[in-house]
PDB file of C-alpha atoms and ligand atoms in Angstrom:
ATOM      1  CA  MET A1300      -0.002   0.025  -0.004  1.00 40.00           C
ATOM      2  CA  ALA A1301       1.096   3.560  -0.730  1.00 41.00           C
ATOM      3  CA  ASN A1302       0.907   4.151   2.951  1.00 41.00           C
ATOM      4  CA  GLU A1303       3.796   1.863   3.773  1.00 39.00           C
ATOM      5  CA  ILE A1304       6.083   3.103   1.028  1.00 39.00           C
ATOM      6  CA  LEU A1305       6.050   6.685   2.126  1.00 41.00           C
ATOM      7  CA  THR A1306       6.772   6.396   5.848  1.00 41.00           C
ATOM      8  CA  SER A1307      10.554   6.101   5.769  1.00 40.00           C
ATOM      9  CA  THR A1308      11.869   9.303   4.186  1.00 44.00           C
ATOM     10  CA  SER A1309      14.234  11.514   6.057  1.00 45.00           C
ATOM     11  CA  SER A1310      13.279  15.154   6.104  1.00 49.00           C
ATOM     12  CA  PRO A1311      15.013  17.521   3.652  1.00 50.00           C
ATOM     13  CA  GLN A1312      14.377  20.439   5.958  1.00 53.00           C
ATOM     14  CA  THR A1313      15.511  19.126   9.248  1.00 58.00           C
ATOM     15  CA  GLY A1314      17.814  16.326   8.239  1.00 59.00           C
ATOM     16  CA  LEU A1315      16.506  14.349  11.162  1.00 65.00           C
ATOM     17  CA  ASP A1316      17.386  10.715  11.312  1.00 72.00           C
ATOM     18  CA  GLU A1317      14.507   8.339  11.827  1.00 75.00           C
ATOM     19  CA  GLN A1318      15.284   7.419  15.429  1.00 82.00           C
ATOM     20  CA  THR A1319      15.137  10.962  16.719  1.00 91.00           C
ATOM     21  CA  ALA A1320      11.682  11.822  17.977  1.00 95.00           C
ATOM     22  CA  VAL A1321      10.116  14.932  16.359  1.00 97.00           C
ATOM     23  CA  VAL A1322       8.557  15.940  19.723  1.00 98.00           C
ATOM     24  CA  ASP A1323      10.203  14.868  22.991  1.00 98.00           C
ATOM     25  CA  PHE A1324       8.909  16.039  26.370  1.00 98.00           C
ATOM     26  CA  GLN A1325      10.825  14.772  29.437  1.00 98.00           C
ATOM     27  CA  GLY A1326       9.589  15.590  32.954  1.00 98.00           C
ATOM     28  CA  VAL A1327       7.915  18.784  31.743  1.00 98.00           C
ATOM     29  CA  SER A1328       5.980  20.883  34.273  1.00 98.00           C
ATOM     30  CA  ILE A1329       4.485  24.326  33.940  1.00 98.00           C
ATOM     31  CA  ALA A1330       2.629  26.462  36.540  1.00 97.00           C
ATOM     32  CA  PHE A1331       0.843  29.780  36.248  1.00 95.00           C
ATOM     33  CA  ASP A1332       0.548  31.822  39.488  1.00 92.00           C
ATOM     34  CA  GLN A1333       1.539  28.805  41.643  1.00 90.00           C
ATOM     35  CA  LYS A1334      -1.061  26.660  39.939  1.00 94.00           C
ATOM     36  CA  THR A1335       0.449  23.558  38.243  1.00 95.00           C
ATOM     37  CA  VAL A1336      -1.088  23.096  34.811  1.00 97.00           C
ATOM     38  CA  LEU A1337       1.174  20.327  33.501  1.00 98.00           C
ATOM     39  CA  ASP A1338       2.817  18.026  36.040  1.00 97.00           C
ATOM     40  CA  ASP A1339       5.897  16.018  35.096  1.00 97.00           C
ATOM     41  CA  ILE A1340       4.781  15.145  31.526  1.00 97.00           C
ATOM     42  CA  SER A1341       6.939  12.816  29.444  1.00 98.00           C
ATOM     43  CA  PHE A1342       6.073  11.497  25.974  1.00 98.00           C
ATOM     44  CA  THR A1343       7.567  11.353  22.503  1.00 98.00           C
ATOM     45  CA  VAL A1344       6.120  11.611  18.992  1.00 98.00           C
ATOM     46  CA  ALA A1345       7.989   9.754  16.280  1.00 96.00           C
ATOM     47  CA  ARG A1346       8.534  10.934  12.745  1.00 96.00           C
ATOM     48  CA  GLY A1347       5.412  10.351  10.698  1.00 96.00           C
ATOM     49  CA  GLU A1348       3.219   9.805  13.738  1.00 97.00           C
ATOM     50  CA  THR A1349      -0.169  11.474  14.262  1.00 98.00           C
ATOM     51  CA  ARG A1350      -0.784  11.961  17.991  1.00 98.00           C
ATOM     52  CA  ILE A1351      -4.316  12.629  19.097  1.00 98.00           C
ATOM     53  CA  ILE A1352      -4.565  14.469  22.388  1.00 98.00           C
ATOM     54  CA  LEU A1353      -7.783  13.975  24.328  1.00 97.00           C
ATOM     55  CA  GLY A1354      -8.943  15.029  27.730  1.00 95.00           C
ATOM     56  CA  PRO A1355     -11.389  17.172  29.694  1.00 94.00           C
ATOM     57  CA  ALA A1356     -11.451  20.976  29.260  1.00 93.00           C
ATOM     58  CA  GLY A1357      -8.764  22.812  31.204  1.00 91.00           C
ATOM     59  CA  GLY A1358      -6.556  19.736  31.407  1.00 92.00           C
ATOM     60  CA  GLY A1359      -3.597  21.481  29.734  1.00 94.00           C
ATOM     61  CA  LYS A1360      -3.937  20.356  26.123  1.00 95.00           C
ATOM     62  CA  SER A1361      -3.458  23.838  24.552  1.00 95.00           C
ATOM     63  CA  VAL A1362      -0.702  24.650  26.981  1.00 96.00           C
ATOM     64  CA  LEU A1363       1.170  21.484  25.903  1.00 97.00           C
ATOM     65  CA  MET A1364       0.825  22.548  22.292  1.00 96.00           C
ATOM     66  CA  LYS A1365       2.097  26.078  22.984  1.00 96.00           C
ATOM     67  CA  LEU A1366       5.097  24.536  24.798  1.00 97.00           C
ATOM     68  CA  ALA A1367       5.809  22.479  21.664  1.00 97.00           C
ATOM     69  CA  ASN A1368       6.354  25.535  19.524  1.00 94.00           C
ATOM     70  CA  GLY A1369       8.029  27.661  22.144  1.00 95.00           C
ATOM     71  CA  LEU A1370       5.058  30.078  22.668  1.00 94.00           C
ATOM     72  CA  LEU A1371       5.314  29.068  26.383  1.00 96.00           C
ATOM     73  CA  ARG A1372       8.390  27.902  28.265  1.00 96.00           C
ATOM     74  CA  PRO A1373       8.274  25.117  30.835  1.00 97.00           C
ATOM     75  CA  SER A1374       8.947  25.699  34.589  1.00 96.00           C
ATOM     76  CA  SER A1375      11.039  22.517  34.573  1.00 96.00           C
ATOM     77  CA  GLY A1376      11.850  19.528  32.384  1.00 97.00           C
ATOM     78  CA  THR A1377      13.294  19.319  28.873  1.00 98.00           C
ATOM     79  CA  ILE A1378      11.459  19.804  25.526  1.00 98.00           C
ATOM     80  CA  ARG A1379      13.195  18.757  22.250  1.00 98.00           C
ATOM     81  CA  ILE A1380      11.718  19.470  18.878  1.00 97.00           C
ATOM     82  CA  PHE A1381      13.352  17.964  15.830  1.00 96.00           C
ATOM     83  CA  GLY A1382      16.042  16.819  18.297  1.00 95.00           C
ATOM     84  CA  GLU A1383      16.877  20.362  19.441  1.00 96.00           C
ATOM     85  CA  GLU A1384      16.334  21.456  23.041  1.00 97.00           C
ATOM     86  CA  ILE A1385      14.062  24.516  22.938  1.00 97.00           C
ATOM     87  CA  ASN A1386      13.690  25.333  26.650  1.00 93.00           C
ATOM     88  CA  HIS A1387      16.178  28.148  26.595  1.00 93.00           C
ATOM     89  CA  MET A1388      16.265  28.744  22.831  1.00 95.00           C
ATOM     90  CA  PRO A1389      16.587  32.439  21.978  1.00 96.00           C
ATOM     91  CA  GLU A1390      13.553  33.986  20.313  1.00 94.00           C
ATOM     92  CA  ARG A1391      15.240  34.365  16.900  1.00 94.00           C
ATOM     93  CA  ASP A1392      16.045  30.664  16.821  1.00 95.00           C
ATOM     94  CA  LEU A1393      12.491  29.828  17.883  1.00 95.00           C
ATOM     95  CA  PHE A1394      11.316  31.969  14.935  1.00 91.00           C
ATOM     96  CA  LYS A1395      13.318  29.763  12.594  1.00 91.00           C
ATOM     97  CA  LEU A1396      11.979  26.659  14.331  1.00 93.00           C
ATOM     98  CA  ARG A1397       8.409  27.819  13.921  1.00 92.00           C
ATOM     99  CA  ALA A1398       8.997  28.162  10.172  1.00 90.00           C
ATOM    100  CA  LYS A1399       9.070  24.355  10.120  1.00 94.00           C
ATOM    101  CA  ILE A1400       5.882  24.022  12.232  1.00 96.00           C
ATOM    102  CA  GLY A1401       2.346  24.603  11.057  1.00 95.00           C
ATOM    103  CA  MET A1402      -0.168  25.624  13.661  1.00 93.00           C
ATOM    104  CA  VAL A1403      -3.963  25.564  13.434  1.00 93.00           C
ATOM    105  CA  PHE A1404      -5.183  27.617  16.407  1.00 87.00           C
ATOM    106  CA  GLN A1405      -8.206  26.697  18.492  1.00 81.00           C
ATOM    107  CA  GLU A1406     -10.309  29.553  17.020  1.00 78.00           C
ATOM    108  CA  SER A1407      -8.822  29.695  13.424  1.00 73.00           C
ATOM    109  CA  ALA A1408      -7.153  33.014  14.210  1.00 85.00           C
ATOM    110  CA  LEU A1409      -7.507  34.467  10.753  1.00 92.00           C
ATOM    111  CA  PHE A1410      -6.895  38.192  10.087  1.00 93.00           C
ATOM    112  CA  ASP A1411     -10.331  39.678   9.365  1.00 93.00           C
ATOM    113  CA  SER A1412      -8.912  42.552   7.346  1.00 95.00           C
ATOM    114  CA  LEU A1413      -6.967  40.289   4.984  1.00 96.00           C
ATOM    115  CA  SER A1414      -8.330  38.277   2.074  1.00 96.00           C
ATOM    116  CA  VAL A1415      -8.126  34.442   2.119  1.00 97.00           C
ATOM    117  CA  GLU A1416      -5.117  34.760  -0.245  1.00 97.00           C
ATOM    118  CA  ASP A1417      -3.243  37.104   2.117  1.00 96.00           C
ATOM    119  CA  ASN A1418      -4.128  35.117   5.187  1.00 96.00           C
ATOM    120  CA  VAL A1419      -2.769  31.938   3.644  1.00 96.00           C
ATOM    121  CA  ALA A1420       0.275  33.663   2.197  1.00 95.00           C
ATOM    122  CA  TYR A1421       1.061  35.442   5.442  1.00 92.00           C
ATOM    123  CA  ARG A1422       4.117  33.459   6.332  1.00 89.00           C
ATOM    124  CA  LEU A1423       5.445  33.552   2.743  1.00 91.00           C
ATOM    125  CA  HIS A1424       5.201  37.338   2.804  1.00 88.00           C
ATOM    126  CA  GLU A1425       7.280  37.317   6.001  1.00 84.00           C
ATOM    127  CA  GLU A1426       9.838  35.144   4.285  1.00 84.00           C
ATOM    128  CA  HIS A1427       9.965  37.530   1.341  1.00 87.00           C
ATOM    129  CA  VAL A1428       8.846  34.913  -1.201  1.00 91.00           C
ATOM    130  CA  SER A1429       8.036  36.608  -4.555  1.00 94.00           C
ATOM    131  CA  GLU A1430       4.397  37.529  -5.335  1.00 93.00           C
ATOM    132  CA  ALA A1431       4.230  35.096  -8.216  1.00 95.00           C
ATOM    133  CA  GLU A1432       5.547  32.196  -6.277  1.00 95.00           C
ATOM    134  CA  ALA A1433       3.392  33.068  -3.234  1.00 95.00           C
ATOM    135  CA  HIS A1434       0.313  33.111  -5.412  1.00 96.00           C
ATOM    136  CA  GLU A1435       1.116  29.728  -6.946  1.00 96.00           C
ATOM    137  CA  ARG A1436       1.671  28.195  -3.459  1.00 95.00           C
ATOM    138  CA  VAL A1437      -1.501  29.705  -2.090  1.00 96.00           C
ATOM    139  CA  VAL A1438      -3.520  28.217  -4.954  1.00 96.00           C
ATOM    140  CA  GLU A1439      -1.884  24.809  -4.300  1.00 94.00           C
ATOM    141  CA  ALA A1440      -2.633  24.984  -0.565  1.00 94.00           C
ATOM    142  CA  LEU A1441      -6.202  26.135  -1.218  1.00 95.00           C
ATOM    143  CA  LYS A1442      -6.673  23.221  -3.694  1.00 93.00           C
ATOM    144  CA  PHE A1443      -5.554  20.836  -0.984  1.00 91.00           C
ATOM    145  CA  VAL A1444      -8.392  22.105   1.295  1.00 91.00           C
ATOM    146  CA  GLU A1445     -10.791  22.375  -1.740  1.00 91.00           C
ATOM    147  CA  LEU A1446     -11.307  26.078  -1.348  1.00 93.00           C
ATOM    148  CA  GLU A1447      -9.585  27.657  -4.304  1.00 94.00           C
ATOM    149  CA  GLN A1448     -12.753  29.412  -5.309  1.00 95.00           C
ATOM    150  CA  ALA A1449     -12.649  31.447  -2.129  1.00 96.00           C
ATOM    151  CA  ILE A1450      -9.251  32.956  -2.716  1.00 97.00           C
ATOM    152  CA  GLN A1451     -10.543  36.518  -3.031  1.00 97.00           C
ATOM    153  CA  LYS A1452     -13.027  36.329  -0.174  1.00 97.00           C
ATOM    154  CA  PHE A1453     -12.658  37.732   3.325  1.00 96.00           C
ATOM    155  CA  PRO A1454     -12.972  35.653   6.505  1.00 95.00           C
ATOM    156  CA  SER A1455     -16.287  37.363   7.435  1.00 94.00           C
ATOM    157  CA  GLU A1456     -17.783  35.933   4.201  1.00 95.00           C
ATOM    158  CA  LEU A1457     -16.896  32.322   5.106  1.00 94.00           C
ATOM    159  CA  SER A1458     -18.642  29.648   7.161  1.00 91.00           C
ATOM    160  CA  GLY A1459     -16.987  28.231  10.298  1.00 90.00           C
ATOM    161  CA  GLY A1460     -15.850  25.134   8.323  1.00 91.00           C
ATOM    162  CA  MET A1461     -14.405  27.172   5.548  1.00 93.00           C
ATOM    163  CA  ARG A1462     -12.501  29.312   8.002  1.00 93.00           C
ATOM    164  CA  ARG A1463     -10.998  26.145   9.512  1.00 93.00           C
ATOM    165  CA  ARG A1464     -10.010  25.094   5.965  1.00 93.00           C
ATOM    166  CA  VAL A1465      -8.231  28.356   5.340  1.00 95.00           C
ATOM    167  CA  SER A1466      -6.473  27.986   8.682  1.00 94.00           C
ATOM    168  CA  ILE A1467      -5.300  24.493   7.584  1.00 94.00           C
ATOM    169  CA  ALA A1468      -4.148  25.901   4.217  1.00 94.00           C
ATOM    170  CA  ARG A1469      -2.151  28.539   6.096  1.00 95.00           C
ATOM    171  CA  ALA A1470      -0.568  25.900   8.318  1.00 93.00           C
ATOM    172  CA  ILE A1471       0.552  23.638   5.441  1.00 94.00           C
ATOM    173  CA  ILE A1472       1.750  26.334   3.045  1.00 94.00           C
ATOM    174  CA  SER A1473       5.403  26.007   4.102  1.00 89.00           C
ATOM    175  CA  LYS A1474       5.293  22.205   3.846  1.00 92.00           C
ATOM    176  CA  PRO A1475       5.980  21.965   7.605  1.00 95.00           C
ATOM    177  CA  ASP A1476       7.720  19.018   9.249  1.00 96.00           C
ATOM    178  CA  LEU A1477       5.258  19.194  12.207  1.00 97.00           C
ATOM    179  CA  ILE A1478       1.667  20.298  12.258  1.00 97.00           C
ATOM    180  CA  LEU A1479      -0.124  21.277  15.507  1.00 97.00           C
ATOM    181  CA  TYR A1480      -3.940  21.246  15.237  1.00 96.00           C
ATOM    182  CA  ASP A1481      -5.619  22.713  18.287  1.00 95.00           C
ATOM    183  CA  SER A1482      -9.263  21.533  18.198  1.00 93.00           C
ATOM    184  CA  PRO A1483      -9.710  21.963  14.467  1.00 92.00           C
ATOM    185  CA  THR A1484     -13.281  20.703  14.675  1.00 92.00           C
ATOM    186  CA  GLY A1485     -14.290  22.693  17.761  1.00 89.00           C
ATOM    187  CA  GLY A1486     -17.619  24.461  17.329  1.00 87.00           C
ATOM    188  CA  LEU A1487     -18.464  22.800  14.045  1.00 88.00           C
ATOM    189  CA  ASP A1488     -21.459  20.564  13.316  1.00 89.00           C
ATOM    190  CA  PRO A1489     -20.760  16.810  12.996  1.00 90.00           C
ATOM    191  CA  ILE A1490     -20.848  16.771   9.163  1.00 90.00           C
ATOM    192  CA  THR A1491     -18.484  19.694   8.747  1.00 89.00           C
ATOM    193  CA  SER A1492     -16.269  18.263  11.495  1.00 91.00           C
ATOM    194  CA  THR A1493     -15.909  15.103   9.418  1.00 93.00           C
ATOM    195  CA  THR A1494     -14.760  17.046   6.393  1.00 91.00           C
ATOM    196  CA  ILE A1495     -12.045  18.694   8.505  1.00 93.00           C
ATOM    197  CA  VAL A1496     -10.968  15.314   9.979  1.00 95.00           C
ATOM    198  CA  GLU A1497     -10.782  14.083   6.379  1.00 94.00           C
ATOM    199  CA  LEU A1498      -8.237  16.932   5.606  1.00 93.00           C
ATOM    200  CA  VAL A1499      -6.180  15.973   8.640  1.00 95.00           C
ATOM    201  CA  MET A1500      -6.260  12.411   7.340  1.00 96.00           C
ATOM    202  CA  LYS A1501      -5.328  13.449   3.884  1.00 94.00           C
ATOM    203  CA  GLN A1502      -2.291  15.304   5.215  1.00 94.00           C
ATOM    204  CA  ARG A1503      -1.342  12.228   7.306  1.00 97.00           C
ATOM    205  CA  ASP A1504      -1.755   9.765   4.439  1.00 96.00           C
ATOM    206  CA  VAL A1505      -0.472  11.744   1.487  1.00 93.00           C
ATOM    207  CA  SER A1506       2.356  13.814   3.097  1.00 93.00           C
ATOM    208  CA  HIS A1507       2.980  11.728   6.220  1.00 95.00           C
ATOM    209  CA  THR A1508       3.587  14.887   8.232  1.00 96.00           C
ATOM    210  CA  THR A1509       4.160  14.338  11.964  1.00 97.00           C
ATOM    211  CA  SER A1510       1.324  15.972  13.768  1.00 98.00           C
ATOM    212  CA  LEU A1511      -0.403  16.566  17.105  1.00 98.00           C
ATOM    213  CA  MET A1512      -4.207  17.001  17.065  1.00 97.00           C
ATOM    214  CA  ILE A1513      -6.225  18.095  20.045  1.00 97.00           C
ATOM    215  CA  THR A1514      -9.870  17.165  19.909  1.00 95.00           C
ATOM    216  CA  HIS A1515     -12.855  17.172  22.282  1.00 89.00           C
ATOM    217  CA  ARG A1516     -14.784  14.841  20.043  1.00 90.00           C
ATOM    218  CA  LEU A1517     -14.103  11.152  20.485  1.00 93.00           C
ATOM    219  CA  GLN A1518     -15.900  10.530  17.242  1.00 93.00           C
ATOM    220  CA  ASP A1519     -13.331  12.567  15.331  1.00 95.00           C
ATOM    221  CA  ALA A1520     -10.435  10.810  17.055  1.00 96.00           C
ATOM    222  CA  PHE A1521     -11.786   7.363  16.159  1.00 96.00           C
ATOM    223  CA  THR A1522     -12.653   8.409  12.598  1.00 96.00           C
ATOM    224  CA  LEU A1523      -9.022   9.445  12.149  1.00 97.00           C
ATOM    225  CA  ALA A1524      -7.718   6.214  13.692  1.00 97.00           C
ATOM    226  CA  MET A1525      -9.978   3.831  11.722  1.00 97.00           C
ATOM    227  CA  ASN A1526     -10.031   5.334   8.237  1.00 98.00           C
ATOM    228  CA  ARG A1527      -7.532   6.155   5.522  1.00 97.00           C
ATOM    229  CA  PHE A1528      -7.589   8.694   2.799  1.00 96.00           C
ATOM    230  CA  ASP A1529      -8.103   7.203  -0.633  1.00 95.00           C
ATOM    231  CA  PRO A1530      -6.374   9.425  -3.219  1.00 93.00           C
ATOM    232  CA  GLU A1531      -8.365   7.834  -6.041  1.00 94.00           C
ATOM    233  CA  THR A1532     -11.777   8.890  -4.772  1.00 93.00           C
ATOM    234  CA  GLY A1533     -10.546  11.871  -2.815  1.00 91.00           C
ATOM    235  CA  LYS A1534     -12.468  10.540   0.230  1.00 93.00           C
ATOM    236  CA  MET A1535     -11.672   8.593   3.342  1.00 96.00           C
ATOM    237  CA  ARG A1536     -12.658   4.965   3.636  1.00 97.00           C
ATOM    238  CA  PRO A1537     -12.644   2.505   6.528  1.00 97.00           C
ATOM    239  CA  ILE A1538      -9.529   0.440   7.018  1.00 97.00           C
ATOM    240  CA  PRO A1539     -10.581  -3.136   6.097  1.00 95.00           C
ATOM    241  CA  ASP A1540     -11.417  -5.755   8.731  1.00 94.00           C
ATOM    242  CA  GLY A1541     -11.832  -3.179  11.531  1.00 90.00           C
ATOM    243  CA  GLY A1542      -8.139  -2.316  11.288  1.00 95.00           C
ATOM    244  CA  VAL A1543      -6.550   0.854  12.643  1.00 97.00           C
ATOM    245  CA  ASP A1544      -3.957   3.252  11.258  1.00 97.00           C
ATOM    246  CA  GLU A1545      -0.670   2.293  12.892  1.00 96.00           C
ATOM    247  CA  SER A1546       0.795   5.816  12.635  1.00 97.00           C
ATOM    248  CA  THR A1547      -2.002   7.207  14.757  1.00 98.00           C
ATOM    249  CA  LYS A1548      -1.598   7.132  18.557  1.00 98.00           C
ATOM    250  CA  PHE A1549      -3.263   8.710  21.589  1.00 98.00           C
ATOM    251  CA  LEU A1550      -2.363  10.806  24.551  1.00 98.00           C
ATOM    252  CA  VAL A1551      -5.005  11.472  27.161  1.00 97.00           C
ATOM    253  CA  LEU A1552      -4.449  14.353  29.643  1.00 96.00           C
ATOM    254  CA  ASN A1553      -6.383  14.925  32.827  1.00 95.00           C
ATOM    255  CA  GLU A1554      -5.677  17.657  35.364  1.00 92.00           C
ATOM    256  CA  GLY A1555      -2.161  18.148  34.062  1.00 95.00           C
ATOM    257  CA  LYS A1556      -1.133  14.489  34.069  1.00 96.00           C
ATOM    258  CA  ILE A1557      -0.873  11.915  31.288  1.00 97.00           C
ATOM    259  CA  VAL A1558      -3.433   9.244  31.996  1.00 96.00           C
ATOM    260  CA  PHE A1559      -2.866   7.366  28.781  1.00 97.00           C
ATOM    261  CA  ASP A1560      -0.109   7.129  26.156  1.00 98.00           C
ATOM    262  CA  GLY A1561      -0.495   4.361  23.565  1.00 97.00           C
ATOM    263  CA  THR A1562      -2.096   2.881  20.543  1.00 97.00           C
ATOM    264  CA  THR A1563      -5.800   2.878  19.543  1.00 97.00           C
ATOM    265  CA  LEU A1564      -6.182  -0.779  20.482  1.00 96.00           C
ATOM    266  CA  GLU A1565      -4.606  -0.282  23.839  1.00 97.00           C
ATOM    267  CA  LEU A1566      -7.004   2.669  24.424  1.00 97.00           C
ATOM    268  CA  VAL A1567     -10.178   0.756  23.495  1.00 95.00           C
ATOM    269  CA  GLN A1568      -9.026  -2.242  25.617  1.00 95.00           C
ATOM    270  CA  THR A1569      -8.076  -0.154  28.660  1.00 96.00           C
ATOM    271  CA  GLN A1570      -9.246  -1.392  32.041  1.00 95.00           C
ATOM    272  CA  ASP A1571      -8.613   1.956  33.715  1.00 95.00           C
ATOM    273  CA  PRO A1572     -11.918   2.965  35.328  1.00 96.00           C
ATOM    274  CA  TRP A1573     -11.494   6.716  34.759  1.00 96.00           C
ATOM    275  CA  LEU A1574     -10.562   6.180  31.061  1.00 96.00           C
ATOM    276  CA  ARG A1575     -13.409   3.699  30.461  1.00 96.00           C
ATOM    277  CA  ASP A1576     -15.791   6.274  31.938  1.00 96.00           C
ATOM    278  CA  TYR A1577     -14.301   9.073  29.841  1.00 94.00           C
ATOM    279  CA  LEU A1578     -14.539   6.946  26.612  1.00 93.00           C
ATOM    280  CA  SER A1579     -18.118   5.756  27.156  1.00 90.00           C
TER     281      SER A1579
HETATM  282  N1  LIG B2637      -1.276  32.029  29.816  1.00 93.94           N
HETATM  283  C1  LIG B2637      -1.909  31.494  30.865  1.00 93.94           C
HETATM  284  N2  LIG B2637      -1.846  32.127  32.101  1.00 93.94           N
HETATM  285  C2  LIG B2637      -2.490  31.570  33.154  1.00 93.94           C
HETATM  286  N3  LIG B2637      -3.187  30.443  33.134  1.00 93.94           N
HETATM  287  C3  LIG B2637      -3.224  29.762  31.951  1.00 93.94           C
HETATM  288  C4  LIG B2637      -2.598  30.273  30.739  1.00 93.94           C
HETATM  289  N4  LIG B2637      -2.844  29.400  29.758  1.00 93.94           N
HETATM  290  C5  LIG B2637      -3.589  28.416  30.260  1.00 93.94           C
HETATM  291  N5  LIG B2637      -3.814  28.613  31.577  1.00 93.94           N
HETATM  292  C6  LIG B2637      -4.554  27.702  32.483  1.00 93.94           C
HETATM  293  O1  LIG B2637      -4.074  26.460  32.284  1.00 93.94           O
HETATM  294  C7  LIG B2637      -5.138  25.450  32.372  1.00 93.94           C
HETATM  295  C8  LIG B2637      -5.098  24.542  31.147  1.00 93.94           C
HETATM  296  O2  LIG B2637      -5.442  25.350  29.990  1.00 93.94           O
HETATM  297  P1  LIG B2637      -5.458  24.761  28.520  1.00 93.94           P
HETATM  298  O3  LIG B2637      -5.849  25.950  27.680  1.00 93.94           O
HETATM  299  O4  LIG B2637      -4.264  24.084  28.220  1.00 93.94           O
HETATM  300  O5  LIG B2637      -6.680  23.742  28.673  1.00 93.94           O
HETATM  301  P2  LIG B2637      -7.233  22.787  27.493  1.00 93.94           P
HETATM  302  O6  LIG B2637      -6.992  21.339  27.957  1.00 93.94           O
HETATM  303  O7  LIG B2637      -6.681  23.231  26.181  1.00 93.94           O
HETATM  304  O8  LIG B2637      -8.783  23.122  27.605  1.00 93.94           O
HETATM  305  P3  LIG B2637      -9.899  23.215  26.456  1.00 93.94           P
HETATM  306  O9  LIG B2637     -10.292  21.792  26.186  1.00 93.94           O
HETATM  307  O10 LIG B2637     -11.037  23.966  27.119  1.00 93.94           O
HETATM  308  O11 LIG B2637      -9.323  23.863  25.284  1.00 93.94           O
HETATM  309  C9  LIG B2637      -6.421  26.236  32.541  1.00 93.94           C
HETATM  310  O12 LIG B2637      -6.673  26.255  33.920  1.00 93.94           O
HETATM  311  C10 LIG B2637      -6.026  27.677  32.133  1.00 93.94           C
HETATM  312  O13 LIG B2637      -6.781  28.605  32.770  1.00 93.94           O
HETATM  313 MG1  LIG B2638      -7.543  24.203  24.579  1.00 93.94          MG
END
């Protein structure tokens, strides 16, 4: 299957070898005003892996994601991204690091005064890419999210699902080595949510980009774990015989602690009473 062929490339941008985790948290804690939000968190995300992050509201999911791209710094512990320690990384180096990371924020975070084209091209403008090349890349990214017809529109003219698509196009425009999706389906109806999950899946199965995806919807998490994108039909389809995607794993956070770190099968077979209750 195409899926297996594409998993073992080394990144042209980071030159990372395959053993080095793309995301590596060791003993990470962070507190705000004496209140511990993440408490001694350790986990790794391998190259090509999609890590779904679940857990109740306020459990520290967004904080974890902001730590991963250096928007927040930990109180203690070590964070390595692409093998590089970022705890004390100077801001200008973090800026370079973030050029290799695509982020889809919890509320889309589009600029209302900019057109879809300028929103998606934003990072390219910062990198002084020529107008002609930027336009070409914007069109390509918008095609990926099936929104090329909206290129001249403004965010206020778009539905919630379309705004989320624009946000995804913006995150993938630089062909990042890591994508962070913070609740990309939050606030969307179930049908629109599924179309967004399908895009996350397409990115996983076509580009094999390492990613973290926070979601509140178990349904979205299991859709991602149990389906694969079919490039021929342009749609997802269930993995045969009730199989699961091996590159998709789970992390469950509750009250600042990791309560689960493992595969889909391990999650559905868990005997942990709190997890079983959460999943039911
Ligand atoms: N910059 C900050 N300053 C102070 N407290 C913060 C800050 N960011 C997050 N917190 C607190 O950290 C805790 C975890 O927040 P976080 O946003 O990570 O939760 P979450 O798991 O993403 O929740 P949700 O599912 O609602 O998005 C909350 O109690 C929040 O108030
Ligand atoms: Mg959050």
